[in-house]
Structure formats: C-alpha cells, structure tokens
Amino acid sequence: MPIRVLDNHLIDQIAAGEVIERPASIVKELVENSLDAGAQCIEVEIEAGGVRLTRVRDDGGGIPAAELALALSRHATSKISTADDLAAITTLGFRGEALPSIASVSRFEIVSRAMDAERAARVTVDAGVVGEPEPAAHPPGTTIEVRDLFYNLPARRKFLRSEVTEQGHIVRLLERLALSRDDVTFRLRTASRTLLDAPKLGSGALPDRIARIVGQEFVERSLEVDHSAGPVRVHGWIGMPSAARATSDLQYWFVNGRAVRDRLLMNAVRLGFRDVLYSGRQPSYVLYLDIDPALVDVNAHPQKLEVRFRDSRQIHDFVFRAVERRLAGTKPAPGAMPPAFGGVGERATPLPASLDLRVAEAAAPHATWALSEALAAVEYDVPPVAAGAEPLGQALAQIHGIYILAQNEQGLVLVDMHAAHERVLYEKMKAQSGTAATQLLLAPITVTLKVDELDTLLAQRDQWQAAGFDLERLSPDTLVVRAVPALLPREDIGTLVRDVVQGVADDEAAHHLDVATDRLLGTIACRSAIHAHRRLSLAEMNALLRQMEQTPRADQCNHGRPTWTQVTMTELDRMFLRGR
Ligand SMILES: Nc1ncnc2c1ncn2[C@@H]1O[C@H](COP(=O)(O)OP(=O)(O)OP(=O)(O)O)[C@@H](O)[C@H]1O
Ligand SMILES: [Mg+2]
C-alpha cells in the first residue's frame, strides 16, 4: 500500500482508542469538562451500563452557539493557547481532543447555552459529520448525550464487559470525581435507580463528603494529615493501621483536584506505612496534593492518570515524611482511646489466626532472657512522663503469660506484651541504627546456614553492621558472629540469626536500602522480643508500660497488630449491668 494521509474521521477514531476505553471514560471526559466550565451541579444518567446512553448535564458556563461546532473539532480548546500555558495547567482538560474523539465513536448530541445567551443551540454528529447548529431550549449550561458507544466499531464493542461491570466502573469513577470537589453536587442515576447522590456541602464539610462516598467507618478510623512546605501541601485522611485492608481499593490521590493513580505518590504512602502494617495489608487513604502547577506536568499519560513532578524525589520524600510523622503520633496519650476501639466503641476486625503469638513463640523457642536486663540497657533521651500522667496506668498482673493487666484512670488496660515489647525494641534499634552499641562476644559463635541463605545475609551485611552485628563468613556455609547489638539477648544468637535470615529472605520488597534496614531491624525485634509464657515481675511490666508511653508508634507492633486496648469503667459497668 502506498503512504497516504488518513482522513479526519479515522484520525479521530484512532485518537478515541487512547482516551475512550469504556463508558466510564466518556463520563470522565464529560464531567471533567463540566468542572472546567465551573458547574455547581452535575447530573449523569446512564442506560445499559452507559453503552446505550450516557447523558451529562451541567449548569456551567456553556458554549456560545458560534463556537459549538468548533468545540467538536480536533485540537480545539478554550483552555490553553501558548506553550507557557502548557507548562502550568490549571484545568482538567487542555488537549481539545475529548469531544471529537467521543463523537467519532458514538451517536452524539450537544445542547448548550452560554451564560449571557438568550437561547441555547444544539449540534448533532452523525458518522463523524458535524451538523449545523439549530436553536434549542436549555437553561444556562450544557447537556451532552452519547448513544450507542462503538456502534461503528464492532471490534471494540466486543471488549466491553457486562452492563453491571461497566456500570460499576462508572460509579467508582464518579465517586473519585466527587471526592475531588466537595463544592459541587454530583448525581448519577439510571432510569429506575439513583446510584450516587452527593449534594454539595459548605466549606469544611469534606469529611462528610468522604463519609458519604467512602463510608463513615473510614472517617472514624482515620487520622487527619495536613502538612505544607513552600509550594506544596498534602492534606486529607489516612486510615489507622488497624483499619488497613486486604485490597488497595480505598486509596485516593488528587493532585491539584485531579484524580490520579500515580505510582510515585502511592509508593510514598506505602513507605510511610511500612512498619505499622502487617505484610500484604494495604493502607487506606484519601489524600490531596496541592502544588504550584508549574512544578507538575499533567501531560504525561493518555488518560491523565499519572503526573510527572519536576522534583519527584522531593515530592516522594515530602509525602512519605508527612504520613510517617502522622503515624508516629500514634502512641498512648492521656485519655486517648486505643486503636482497637477506633474511638467509637467498636472493635478492630479480628486478626487472622496465623498472627497468633504462639506462632512467633514457636519460631524462637529459646529466646528467654531477663527483660529487666534489656530494659536497663535502653536509655531514653525523651524526658520522663510527668507523675500522674501515665496513660497506661499501673500493672496488676499477667494473664496466661501473654497479656498484661493494668489499671489506669479510665479503667482496665490490656497489653499484648510481645507485640508491645517488639515495638519498643524496634523503635530503639531504628533510633540507634548506625551507632548501635555493640557487645563483643567472649567466645565467637559459629552458625551453620544454607549457602544461599548466607549469600543473602552477606548481601545485607551493611545493614547487619548498622544494627550492631559483627559477622564474617568462615566457609561457604558457616558464619561467625563476633559481636551483637547490646540491646539484644546474648543467649542463643544462632537461632536468632537463622530466624532473621529466613524472615528477611521471604521479603522481596526489601530492595530499597531504608526498607531493607528497617525490615531487618523489625525481624530482629520480633525474634528477640519477649515471648509468651515468660513470667514477668510487676516491676518489669511497669517498665514496659512506661517504655510504651515514650515510644513512637507504640499503638501497633511492627506488623500492625494493636499492642494495647482499654476497657473503660463505663464499659465494665455495662457488662455487669451496674448503673451509676
Ligand atoms: N460542559 C461544557 N461546558 C462548557 N464548555 C465546554 C463543555 N464541554 C466542552 N466545552 C468546551 O469545548 C472545548 C473542547 O472540549 P474537549 O473536552 O474536547 O477539550 P478540552 O477539555 O479542552 O481538552 P481535553 O481533550 O484534554 O479534554 C473545551 O475547551 C471547552 O471550551
Ligand atoms: Mg475536556
């Protein structure tokens, strides 16, 4: 075939291939146009999962009759005009591609009335041919009707899923858009049902919008984040670690009001959560990044779902620190409700059985040592809590060698001693990382490992060294340990090293150096923390409670399990039907 220039209709259909994947893409483009037009209320109506009909009606600025046909031609936009505009985009659209693309793969009609116009005008598009504008009746604003999507492209029509699936995509998309702008009303319905109704709310009502879209439970079990630095601000809500989910379905990012699924941002949050989540659990969040538009390029993805930051490293760090710092605040404070109660009297979801303490115990059956000795080795630079301000109260007893029972002002406190001690040790080791006090062993210990295990271990030798170990390979499968961190028990180093190596080997996420170091420290902490059935004296229990109060993130162990919980006097009274 000779080379030739494609005709315009075909060019539009090819462009539509990139932007219009399914009915939800049409809803996205049309609703974004309505938002750009300053609409206060946007109503979407669909039939047959949006394939038979998608109608979007808004009360925005509208399009003058004279420009209506132009709006439907390729590369026609009112949003940018120079390269400088392109470098600092403040609208959701900017390419002038959406309407012609949609019109080329459907039966299309637009009716619009500009703010100051007397009358509305209507234009229809048939098989790529744009008709003449004709007068019509419509209040100020725009209505666009898209019928029979892909009627002229049977091959693409085959890729569409069932009506229910396509409808689900539309609902989730509109939920995302509704979270991006709580000052706009969004409605979605079919002929018979309302699928989404999010009326606009006054200022400061973002939590109400989030509750409506994501659920009240998320709002109640989340922490507010608000952190600014120069031209960047991140704000929103992050779910408490105990509210983490098995899937990533509750993760929302908005950059300058644009809903994105950006890897860099998602990764930064995951990193911020890294040592409060049990592996495999997903954080939940609704976060907004506001940034000088000149510092972010939104022209980086066909569906504008990803963005590029000029200083990606800095943005990543900024978000990561904001999340990490907010989570570090989760330690016992006077009068604060523990995580397991979520502040509303409901308990955290039950933990999987495999997390049972006994599992951890079986993994390191010999790690018995005096807690008091280890605690004595821990020096804190944090000033001691003022007398009378001991949120976790005074220890009373130990139950079944697993839980510590204590009494504070509000009532009864229950502490999972292994989980709590693990967190205390871990934070201490992290704080000391690189400068950890080491303890030379009088007699070096040799540990036999599989050759590849030893390879893995030595690949992380720097991290082991930073943690306070002195290790060397003696032969392909023997390791000699000359020194260990002063914080650790001196008994049974061999089992500890072996457990840690196996724990770390399972973890493929540990390629980031920081993550690898923390993973190692976390595993060491878990394997060396006091295990079940260790008898503690009251003094040891109280020492642990005091340490928890001074340890960042002490509300969860480093697998994200809660470390303590409170049963208030009111709750106890209720249990015993005692009126006061
Ligand atoms: N609902 C609307 N209300 C007012 N004007 C609209 C509306 N929808 C589209 N327009 C006008 O039509 C133009 C073309 O819309 P289109 O979506 O094709 O391109 P765009 O939004 O400029 O860029 P993009 O292709 O990135 O979406 C817009 O620039 C805008 O001026
Ligand atoms: Mg657009």
mmCIF file of N, CA and C and ligand atoms in Angstrom, residues 29 33 36 79 93 98 304, ligand 2:
data_model
loop_
_atom_site.group_PDB
_atom_site.id
_atom_site.type_symbol
_atom_site.label_atom_id
_atom_site.label_comp_id
_atom_site.label_asym_id
_atom_site.label_seq_id
_atom_site.Cartn_x
_atom_site.Cartn_y
_atom_site.Cartn_z
ATOM 1 N N GLU A 29 -14.479 12.215 30.824
ATOM 2 C CA GLU A 29 -14.199 13.380 29.973
ATOM 3 C C GLU A 29 -15.307 14.424 30.082
ATOM 4 N N ASN A 33 -15.074 18.188 31.786
ATOM 5 C CA ASN A 33 -15.424 19.407 31.045
ATOM 6 C C ASN A 33 -16.395 20.270 31.847
ATOM 7 N N ASP A 36 -14.522 22.009 34.549
ATOM 8 C CA ASP A 36 -13.750 23.122 33.974
ATOM 9 C C ASP A 36 -14.653 24.309 33.646
ATOM 10 N N LYS A 79 -8.867 26.246 26.642
ATOM 11 C CA LYS A 79 -8.177 26.197 27.930
ATOM 12 C C LYS A 79 -6.709 26.579 27.899
ATOM 13 N N GLY A 93 -8.961 19.641 31.507
ATOM 14 C CA GLY A 93 -8.729 19.387 30.080
ATOM 15 C C GLY A 93 -7.759 20.406 29.521
ATOM 16 N N ALA A 98 -11.169 15.449 23.594
ATOM 17 C CA ALA A 98 -12.194 14.562 24.132
ATOM 18 C C ALA A 98 -13.469 14.551 23.291
ATOM 19 N N LYS A 304 -4.445 10.949 31.462
ATOM 20 C CA LYS A 304 -4.068 11.911 32.504
ATOM 21 C C LYS A 304 -4.173 11.294 33.895
HETATM 22 MG MG MG B 2 -12.191 18.005 28.063
#
